[in-house]
Amino acid sequence: MTPSLRKLDVLVGIWIVVGPILLVVGLLFAFSSPGLMPLIGAVCASFGGILLIGALAGKVALLAVQAVNEGAQAAAQEHLPQ
C-alpha cells in the first residue's frame, strides 16, 4: 500500500468514528430547548452526516484500489515464464 493510501485509510478510520458521534450528538442538541443549542446541533448533525458519507465513499475507493492492485498482481504472476 502506498503512503497516500495509508494516509487515506487513517483519515477514513477517523471519519468513521467521528461522523456518527457528531451525528448523534448533533441530533440530541437539535431537539433541545430553543436558543443557540438547536442551531449548534443542526450544524454538528450535518457535519457528522457529511463526514460519514465521505468516510463510506473513501472506504469504497480504498477497497476498489486494493482490488485493482490485487488483480494486476495476479495477472502479472499469470504471465511470468516458469
Coordinates of C-alpha atoms in Angstrom, one line a residue:
M1 CA 0.0 0.0 0.0
T2 CA 1.4 3.4 -0.9
P3 CA 1.9 6.1 1.7
S4 CA -1.0 8.2 0.3
L5 CA -3.4 5.2 0.5
R6 CA -2.2 4.6 4.1
K7 CA -3.0 8.3 4.9
L8 CA -6.4 8.0 3.3
D9 CA -7.1 4.8 5.3
V10 CA -6.2 6.5 8.6
L11 CA -8.3 9.5 7.6
V12 CA -11.3 7.3 6.7
G13 CA -10.9 5.5 10.0
I14 CA -11.1 8.8 11.9
W15 CA -14.1 9.9 9.9
I16 CA -15.9 6.6 10.5
V17 CA -15.6 7.2 14.3
V18 CA -16.2 10.9 14.4
G19 CA -19.0 11.1 11.9
P20 CA -21.6 9.1 13.7
I21 CA -20.7 10.6 17.1
L22 CA -21.3 14.1 15.7
L23 CA -24.4 13.0 14.0
V24 CA -25.9 11.6 17.2
V25 CA -24.8 14.4 19.5
G26 CA -26.0 17.0 16.9
L27 CA -29.4 15.4 16.7
L28 CA -29.6 15.3 20.5
F29 CA -28.8 19.0 20.7
A30 CA -31.1 19.8 17.8
F31 CA -34.1 18.9 19.8
S32 CA -33.1 20.8 23.0
S33 CA -34.6 24.0 24.3
P34 CA -34.9 27.0 22.0
G35 CA -31.9 29.2 21.6
L36 CA -28.4 28.6 20.3
M37 CA -28.2 24.9 21.0
P38 CA -30.6 23.7 18.3
L39 CA -28.5 25.7 15.7
I40 CA -25.3 24.2 17.0
G41 CA -26.9 20.7 17.0
A42 CA -28.1 21.1 13.4
V43 CA -24.6 22.2 12.3
C44 CA -23.0 19.2 14.2
A45 CA -25.5 16.8 12.7
S46 CA -25.0 18.0 9.2
F47 CA -21.2 17.9 9.5
G48 CA -21.3 14.5 11.0
G49 CA -23.5 13.2 8.2
I50 CA -21.1 14.7 5.6
L51 CA -18.1 13.0 7.4
L52 CA -20.0 9.7 7.5
I53 CA -20.8 9.8 3.8
G54 CA -17.2 10.9 3.0
A55 CA -15.9 8.0 5.1
L56 CA -18.0 5.5 3.3
A57 CA -17.0 6.8 -0.1
G58 CA -13.4 6.8 0.9
K59 CA -13.6 3.2 2.1
V60 CA -15.2 2.2 -1.2
A61 CA -12.4 3.9 -3.1
L62 CA -9.7 2.2 -0.9
L63 CA -11.3 -1.2 -1.5
A64 CA -11.5 -0.6 -5.2
V65 CA -7.9 0.4 -5.5
Q66 CA -6.8 -2.6 -3.5
A67 CA -8.9 -4.9 -5.7
V68 CA -7.4 -3.4 -8.9
N69 CA -3.9 -3.8 -7.4
E70 CA -4.5 -7.4 -6.5
G71 CA -6.0 -8.1 -9.9
A72 CA -3.0 -6.6 -11.6
Q73 CA -0.6 -8.6 -9.4
A74 CA -2.5 -11.8 -10.2
A75 CA -2.4 -11.1 -13.9
A76 CA 1.3 -10.3 -13.8
Q77 CA 2.1 -13.6 -12.0
E78 CA 0.0 -15.5 -14.5
H79 CA 2.2 -14.3 -17.4
L80 CA 5.5 -15.0 -15.8
P81 CA 7.6 -17.7 -17.5
Q82 CA 8.1 -20.8 -15.5

